[in-house]
Each structure stands twice: as C-alpha cells, then as structure tokens.
Coordinates of C-alpha atoms in Angstrom, one line a residue:
M3 CA 93.9 17.4 -24.0
P4 CA 90.6 15.0 -24.0
T5 CA 90.9 11.7 -22.0
P6 CA 88.0 9.3 -21.4
S7 CA 87.6 10.8 -18.6
H8 CA 86.8 14.1 -19.9
L9 CA 84.4 12.8 -22.7
K10 CA 82.6 11.2 -20.1
N11 CA 82.4 14.2 -17.7
P12 CA 83.2 17.8 -19.1
R13 CA 83.9 19.1 -15.6
Y14 CA 86.9 16.2 -14.9
F15 CA 89.8 17.2 -15.3
D16 CA 91.9 14.0 -15.7
F17 CA 95.2 15.2 -14.1
R18 CA 97.3 11.4 -14.5
A19 CA 96.7 11.9 -18.0
A20 CA 98.4 15.5 -18.7
R21 CA 101.4 15.9 -20.0
R22 CA 101.7 19.5 -20.1
V23 CA 99.8 22.0 -17.8
P24 CA 97.2 23.7 -20.5
E25 CA 96.2 27.5 -19.8
S26 CA 93.3 26.7 -18.3
H27 CA 95.6 25.9 -15.2
A28 CA 98.3 28.1 -15.9
W29 CA 98.9 31.3 -12.9
P30 CA 100.7 34.0 -13.7
G31 CA 102.5 36.0 -11.1
L32 CA 103.7 32.6 -9.5
H33 CA 107.4 33.8 -9.1
D34 CA 106.9 37.6 -8.0
H35 CA 108.1 36.8 -4.4
P36 CA 111.2 34.5 -3.7
V37 CA 110.8 31.5 -1.8
V38 CA 112.8 30.5 1.3
D39 CA 113.5 27.6 3.1
G40 CA 111.0 27.7 6.7
G41 CA 112.8 24.4 8.0
A42 CA 116.4 26.3 7.9
P43 CA 117.6 27.7 11.2
G44 CA 117.4 31.4 10.9
P45 CA 114.5 34.7 10.8
D46 CA 112.3 32.8 8.5
A47 CA 112.4 29.2 11.1
V48 CA 108.7 28.5 10.7
P49 CA 108.2 28.7 14.6
V50 CA 106.9 25.8 16.6
V51 CA 105.0 24.9 19.7
D52 CA 105.2 22.1 21.5
L53 CA 102.7 20.8 23.8
G54 CA 104.9 17.8 25.2
A55 CA 108.0 20.2 26.2
A56 CA 108.8 19.6 30.1
E57 CA 109.3 23.3 31.7
A58 CA 107.6 25.4 28.7
D59 CA 105.2 28.1 28.8
P60 CA 103.0 26.7 25.6
A61 CA 100.7 29.8 26.0
A62 CA 103.8 32.0 25.3
A63 CA 105.0 30.4 22.3
V64 CA 101.3 30.4 20.9
S65 CA 101.2 34.5 21.9
R66 CA 104.8 34.6 19.6
A67 CA 103.8 33.1 17.0
A68 CA 100.6 34.0 16.2
E69 CA 101.2 37.5 16.7
Q70 CA 104.4 37.4 14.3
W71 CA 103.8 35.2 11.9
G72 CA 99.6 34.1 12.2
A73 CA 101.0 29.7 11.7
F74 CA 103.0 28.2 13.5
L75 CA 104.4 24.4 13.7
L76 CA 102.6 22.1 16.3
T77 CA 104.6 18.7 18.1
G78 CA 104.0 17.5 21.2
H79 CA 99.9 17.1 20.4
G80 CA 98.9 13.5 21.3
V81 CA 97.0 12.8 18.6
P82 CA 98.6 9.3 17.8
A83 CA 101.0 9.1 14.6
E84 CA 99.3 5.5 13.9
L85 CA 95.9 7.1 13.2
L86 CA 97.7 9.6 11.4
A87 CA 99.2 7.4 8.9
R88 CA 95.5 6.1 8.3
V89 CA 93.9 9.0 7.9
E90 CA 96.3 9.8 5.0
D91 CA 96.1 6.4 3.6
R92 CA 92.0 6.6 3.6
I93 CA 92.5 10.3 1.8
A94 CA 94.7 8.6 -0.9
T95 CA 91.9 6.2 -1.7
M96 CA 89.4 8.4 -2.1
F97 CA 90.9 10.3 -4.3
A98 CA 91.9 7.3 -6.3
L99 CA 88.0 6.4 -6.9
P100 CA 87.1 6.5 -10.2
A101 CA 85.7 10.0 -11.9
D102 CA 82.4 9.5 -12.0
D103 CA 82.2 8.0 -8.5
K104 CA 84.0 11.5 -7.4
M105 CA 81.7 14.2 -9.5
R106 CA 78.5 11.8 -7.8
T107 CA 79.3 14.3 -4.6
V108 CA 80.6 18.0 -7.3
R109 CA 79.8 20.9 -5.3
G110 CA 77.0 23.3 -7.0
P111 CA 76.9 26.3 -6.7
G112 CA 77.4 27.6 -3.6
D113 CA 77.4 24.9 -1.6
A114 CA 79.9 24.5 1.0
C115 CA 80.3 20.9 1.4
G116 CA 81.4 17.8 -1.2
Y117 CA 84.3 17.2 -3.8
G118 CA 86.5 19.9 -5.6
S119 CA 87.8 22.4 -4.7
P120 CA 86.2 26.1 -6.8
P121 CA 87.2 26.6 -9.5
I122 CA 87.0 23.3 -10.0
S123 CA 89.1 23.5 -13.8
C124 CA 92.0 25.9 -12.6
M125 CA 93.7 24.7 -9.6
W126 CA 96.5 21.4 -9.9
S127 CA 94.4 19.8 -7.5
E128 CA 91.1 17.9 -6.5
G129 CA 89.9 18.9 -3.0
Y130 CA 87.0 16.7 -0.7
T131 CA 84.6 18.8 1.8
F132 CA 82.8 17.5 4.6
S133 CA 81.2 18.6 8.1
P134 CA 82.0 15.9 10.8
A135 CA 78.7 16.4 12.7
N136 CA 77.3 14.6 9.2
L137 CA 79.9 12.8 7.6
R138 CA 77.5 9.3 7.4
A139 CA 75.3 10.9 5.2
D140 CA 78.2 12.4 3.5
F141 CA 79.9 10.0 3.0
R142 CA 77.1 8.0 1.5
K143 CA 77.5 10.2 -1.5
L144 CA 80.4 8.6 -2.3
W145 CA 79.4 5.3 -1.0
P146 CA 75.9 4.4 -1.9
K147 CA 75.9 1.0 -1.4
A148 CA 78.1 1.4 2.1
G149 CA 80.6 -1.7 1.8
D150 CA 84.0 -2.1 3.8
D151 CA 85.6 1.5 2.0
Y152 CA 82.6 3.6 3.1
T153 CA 83.3 1.7 6.4
S154 CA 86.8 2.1 6.8
F155 CA 86.9 5.8 5.8
R156 CA 83.6 6.2 8.5
D157 CA 85.5 5.2 10.9
V158 CA 89.3 6.5 10.7
M159 CA 87.3 10.6 10.0
E160 CA 85.3 9.6 13.2
E161 CA 88.2 8.7 15.2
F162 CA 90.3 11.6 14.2
H163 CA 87.3 14.1 14.2
K164 CA 87.7 13.0 17.9
H165 CA 91.6 13.4 18.6
M166 CA 90.8 16.7 16.6
R167 CA 87.7 18.4 18.4
A168 CA 89.9 17.8 21.7
L169 CA 92.8 19.8 20.6
A170 CA 91.2 22.5 19.2
D171 CA 89.6 23.0 22.7
K172 CA 93.1 22.9 24.2
L173 CA 94.5 25.0 22.0
L174 CA 92.0 27.7 21.9
E175 CA 92.8 27.8 26.0
L176 CA 96.3 28.6 25.2
F177 CA 95.2 31.6 22.6
L178 CA 92.8 33.0 25.0
M179 CA 95.4 32.7 27.9
A180 CA 98.0 34.2 25.5
L181 CA 95.7 37.0 25.9
G182 CA 96.5 37.5 29.4
L183 CA 93.6 35.5 31.0
T184 CA 93.8 32.9 33.3
D185 CA 92.8 29.5 33.6
E186 CA 89.7 30.4 35.9
Q187 CA 88.6 33.1 33.5
V188 CA 88.5 30.9 30.6
G189 CA 86.1 29.1 32.2
A190 CA 84.1 32.1 34.2
V191 CA 83.5 34.7 31.5
E192 CA 80.3 34.0 29.7
A193 CA 82.2 35.6 25.9
E194 CA 85.4 32.7 26.2
R195 CA 82.9 29.8 27.3
R196 CA 80.5 30.4 24.5
I197 CA 83.2 30.3 22.1
A198 CA 84.8 27.0 23.4
E199 CA 81.0 25.2 23.4
T200 CA 79.8 26.1 20.1
M201 CA 83.0 26.1 17.9
T202 CA 82.3 24.4 15.0
A203 CA 84.7 21.9 13.0
T204 CA 84.6 21.2 8.9
M205 CA 87.7 19.0 7.5
H206 CA 88.6 19.8 4.1
L207 CA 90.8 17.0 1.9
N208 CA 93.3 18.1 -0.7
W209 CA 95.5 15.8 -3.4
Y210 CA 98.1 17.5 -5.1
P211 CA 99.1 15.2 -8.1
R212 CA 102.7 15.3 -9.3
C213 CA 102.6 18.0 -12.3
P214 CA 104.4 18.2 -15.8
D215 CA 105.2 21.9 -15.0
P216 CA 105.4 23.1 -11.6
R217 CA 106.5 26.3 -12.4
R218 CA 103.2 26.7 -14.4
A219 CA 100.5 25.4 -12.1
L220 CA 99.4 26.3 -8.3
G221 CA 98.1 23.7 -6.3
L222 CA 96.0 25.9 -4.3
I223 CA 96.1 29.7 -4.3
A224 CA 96.8 32.2 -2.0
H225 CA 94.2 33.1 0.4
T226 CA 93.6 33.8 4.4
D227 CA 91.1 31.4 6.3
S228 CA 88.1 32.9 7.0
G229 CA 87.0 31.6 10.3
F230 CA 88.9 31.0 13.9
F231 CA 92.1 29.2 13.1
T232 CA 93.2 25.5 10.9
F233 CA 94.6 22.6 11.8
V234 CA 96.6 21.6 8.5
L235 CA 98.1 17.5 8.3
Q236 CA 100.3 18.0 5.6
S237 CA 102.3 14.3 3.9
L238 CA 106.4 14.3 3.6
V239 CA 106.4 16.1 0.9
P240 CA 106.1 19.7 1.1
G241 CA 104.3 22.3 -0.5
L242 CA 102.9 24.6 2.1
Q243 CA 104.0 28.6 1.5
L244 CA 103.4 31.0 4.1
F245 CA 103.5 34.6 2.6
R246 CA 105.8 37.1 4.6
Q247 CA 106.7 40.9 4.6
A248 CA 109.6 43.4 4.6
P249 CA 111.0 42.2 2.6
D250 CA 107.7 40.5 0.1
R251 CA 108.8 36.6 0.5
W252 CA 107.2 33.0 0.5
V253 CA 108.4 30.7 3.4
G254 CA 108.2 27.2 2.8
V255 CA 107.1 25.5 5.8
P256 CA 108.7 22.1 6.4
A257 CA 107.2 18.7 6.0
V258 CA 107.8 17.4 10.0
P259 CA 106.6 13.9 10.9
G260 CA 103.9 14.3 12.8
A261 CA 103.3 18.0 13.3
F262 CA 100.2 19.7 12.3
V263 CA 100.6 23.7 10.8
V264 CA 97.8 26.1 12.5
N265 CA 96.9 29.1 10.7
V266 CA 95.3 32.0 12.5
G267 CA 91.8 32.9 10.4
D268 CA 90.1 36.1 9.7
L269 CA 87.7 35.5 12.6
F270 CA 90.0 34.7 14.9
H271 CA 92.0 38.1 13.9
I272 CA 88.5 40.0 14.5
L273 CA 88.1 38.4 17.7
T274 CA 91.7 39.3 19.1
N275 CA 91.3 42.8 17.9
G276 CA 94.2 42.5 15.4
R277 CA 96.4 41.1 18.0
F278 CA 96.9 37.4 16.9
H279 CA 97.0 38.3 12.5
S280 CA 95.7 35.9 9.6
V281 CA 98.5 34.7 7.3
Y282 CA 98.0 34.4 3.2
H283 CA 98.9 30.9 2.1
R284 CA 99.4 29.1 -0.6
A285 CA 100.1 24.7 -1.5
V286 CA 102.6 24.9 -4.9
V287 CA 102.9 21.5 -6.6
N288 CA 106.2 18.5 -7.4
R289 CA 106.9 17.0 -10.8
D290 CA 107.9 13.8 -9.3
L291 CA 105.7 13.3 -6.0
D292 CA 101.8 13.7 -4.9
R293 CA 101.4 15.4 -2.0
I294 CA 98.1 15.1 0.4
S295 CA 96.9 17.5 3.2
L296 CA 93.9 17.7 5.4
G297 CA 92.5 21.3 6.8
Y298 CA 90.6 20.7 10.0
F299 CA 88.8 24.2 10.0
L300 CA 87.2 25.7 13.4
G301 CA 84.7 28.8 13.7
P302 CA 81.8 30.3 15.0
P303 CA 77.9 28.5 14.7
P304 CA 76.8 30.7 11.2
H305 CA 74.3 32.9 13.3
D306 CA 77.0 33.7 16.0
K307 CA 78.3 37.5 15.9
V308 CA 82.3 37.8 16.1
A309 CA 83.7 41.0 17.7
P310 CA 86.8 41.7 19.5
L311 CA 86.6 40.6 23.3
R312 CA 87.0 43.1 25.6
E313 CA 90.9 41.3 26.5
A314 CA 91.8 42.0 23.5
V315 CA 91.1 45.8 23.5
P316 CA 93.6 48.0 25.4
P317 CA 92.4 50.5 28.4
G318 CA 91.0 53.1 27.0
R319 CA 91.2 52.1 23.3
T320 CA 87.8 51.1 21.3
P321 CA 87.6 47.7 19.0
A322 CA 89.0 47.9 15.9
Y323 CA 86.2 45.9 14.2
R324 CA 82.0 45.6 14.3
A325 CA 80.2 42.5 14.8
V326 CA 79.7 39.9 11.9
T327 CA 78.8 36.8 11.8
W328 CA 80.7 34.1 9.8
P329 CA 77.8 34.8 6.8
E330 CA 78.1 38.2 7.1
Y331 CA 81.6 38.1 6.5
M332 CA 82.3 35.6 3.5
G333 CA 79.9 38.1 1.9
V334 CA 82.0 40.9 2.9
R335 CA 85.2 38.6 1.3
K336 CA 83.3 38.6 -2.3
K337 CA 82.7 42.2 -2.1
A338 CA 86.4 43.1 -1.2
F339 CA 87.8 40.3 -4.2
T340 CA 85.3 42.7 -6.5
A341 CA 86.7 45.5 -5.3
G342 CA 90.4 44.2 -4.7
A343 CA 90.1 45.5 -1.2
S344 CA 90.9 44.0 2.6
A345 CA 87.4 42.2 3.7
L346 CA 89.2 43.1 7.0
K347 CA 89.4 46.3 6.7
M348 CA 86.5 46.3 5.2
V349 CA 84.5 45.3 8.9
A350 CA 87.2 47.6 10.6
L351 CA 85.7 50.6 12.9
A352 CA 87.2 54.3 12.8
G353 CA 90.1 54.7 15.0
A354 CA 91.7 51.8 14.3
T355 CA 95.4 52.1 14.3
E356 CA 97.1 50.7 11.3
L357 CA 98.3 47.3 13.9
E358 CA 95.2 46.7 14.4
L359 CA 94.4 46.4 10.5
D360 CA 97.9 44.8 9.5
D361 CA 96.2 41.5 7.6
A362 CA 100.0 40.4 7.1
G363 CA 99.2 40.1 3.1
A364 CA 98.1 43.7 2.2
S365 CA 101.5 44.0 -0.4
A366 CA 100.3 41.1 -2.0
G367 CA 96.6 42.2 -2.8
A368 CA 97.5 42.9 -6.3
D369 CA 99.1 39.3 -7.2
P370 CA 96.4 37.7 -9.4
A371 CA 96.5 34.2 -7.0
V372 CA 96.3 36.3 -4.1
V373 CA 93.0 38.5 -5.4
H374 CA 91.0 35.3 -5.8
Q375 CA 91.1 34.3 -2.7
Q376 CA 87.2 34.3 -2.0
L377 CA 86.5 31.2 -4.5
L378 CA 87.3 29.2 -2.0
V379 CA 84.4 27.9 -0.3
S380 CA 85.8 25.7 2.3
S381 CA 88.1 28.5 3.7

C-alpha cells in the first residue's frame, strides 16, 4: 500500500491511509485464548486500590492485588484530572506531527529513547520514549526550533513527571509495607531506603490508530515489563488486556476515568522473591476509535544490583533469584527469547520453589506474540 509517506521514508507506515491490514502487520494466534471483561463483577474483575478511601488498608489491598494479579487499578491517587486531560491532549498533538518530524527522532539500534515501537513495522501503533531527566533535549529533536508546541509539551510533561515521581515514592512505600515492613523500617533499612532514593523513571507514549481489521492486528505485543513497576494512563478507549491462567484467558482492563493501571515488572518480581509477580499484558486495537496510553516506568539505576530483599525471603529459606543489574537482566531476556524460555527462571537459584518461580505467563510461552516480548526496548 504505497502512500506519499512511504515514498518519503520507507520505514514509516501511514496508518491513516491503510484500508486493510498488510501481512507485515498481521499477527497469528491472537485468538487462541478467550477474552473476558475485567470490569464486570466476578472473579475476573480487575482489583482496584483506592488511596483516597476512608478506613481502608491500602497496603493490604496492594499486597492482595500484586500477589494474585501482578496488576491493579489505582484510584484516589491525587494527580489532578485536568492535568491528565492536558497530558492526553499533548500526546495526541505530538503523534499528529508530520511523518518527517517524527522520523527525525527515530530510535537507532540499541537506543532506549526516541520514536517508534520496535520492531517499527509490525505493530498497529506508534510509540515515543523519553527520559524525564533529559526531556528538554529529547523534545528539541522533535521541535528543533522550539516554539509554542515545544513549550506546551515540555511544561505538561514536566508537571506530570513531578506528580508521578511523588506517587511512585508513595506506592513503593505501600509495596514495602505490604511485605511486612513498618513505616519506620521502610525508612531505616538501608536496602529499602536506597531503592527509594535511586529509583529512575522512563516515559513511553503510545498511539493506537483505528484499524480496518482489529482481528488481525495487535497494538502492543504480549510482554512483561522488565523494571520495578509501571503506571499506565489510558484514554477512555479500552484496549489493555492482562493474561490469566487456569483457565488461560485475556482479561480486558476497564477504562476508568482518572485511574492508573499499575503493572508489576520482572525486577520487582525478583526484589520480592516472587511474592509480587510480574504480569503478561498486551494492547488490542479498535476499528472505529483511536486510543492513547502513557507508560511511566520505574526501575533501578543501570549499575545497581537487584536481589531479593531479606524481608521477602521466608525464615530458613534461601533467596530464589541471583542478583542482577537491569542491563544484565535485559541480556538474559534476549537469550530467553532465542531459546523460547523464561528469563525469570534463567536467573533463578537452585532450590527455588515453583511458587517463587511462577512468572504468571509460563503457559503463554508458545504464543508468537508472547515470544516477541524481548523486542520491547522500552519495557
């Protein structure tokens, strides 16, 4: 389907011009498992943690959700609704830029930041990743002459980052309390204090254009996030799905106004000795509506070793996982992709139990969409 955009840059796919899903974007095995509604009452209802609820125990709610699901909806978090609306508006404006402007920031081999969800040609989406610590320099690649659009995008993302970094600290404290630590211990124990002080952030923006045949295309391939935990802000067009087992199924996450989805990542799985497990998730597309989402990823500095916390290891037991840095673990993920294996099991120590090694997605390992999880540089 050649279009003017294709002729200018053969690496850019013009979703708006597509009248069908080409073979380059078709994914087999998308419907091997049923999809259920995670917003309906019942055992598949996605858990909700309300930080603003009176007489509630948010640490206990976080613990149940992280142990049973590896994900939950977070409400009552205090991030202003009007800010979230501005964030979504600015993301839509950014993805509406001309192709040549976006391709000016395209990721090169091995780059963690820039435009494009790798591999750039197979998912029904566009992505843009940046580091909040370097956001002004990153945005000047999109808007080299600065201007009003640059200023507006910069200001709203800096404001959003400020709120989200504070919320991340609050949620980390709840996670640690859910492991059984008291308020005083969270601040007093060196390992826990260092996690809070050094946690790094990355932001990934997604645009999922309307698709002429959603049954053949996928917005974001099934994967686990590699870091500690992720906040996902999604527009009111649902599309995020979580993988659940026994029986195997995809659970559609409801699009709740003002709520964040929180996903546990692989390194947090390791940090908690498998008690809080990472979760496979994917994004599907819509025939009639565009969808926007934002992932705010938290993880350790590149050279810090991540190992099970002492408080997460039961008395008389040894840790289930060896210590790894984030880059080391990403290398393991690439090896796991080649071998069709589990990266978490590849960093497990002898004597670990099946419960500790459960990565909530073992039965999905043969799914072609799941096998490609390691291709997601931003996860």
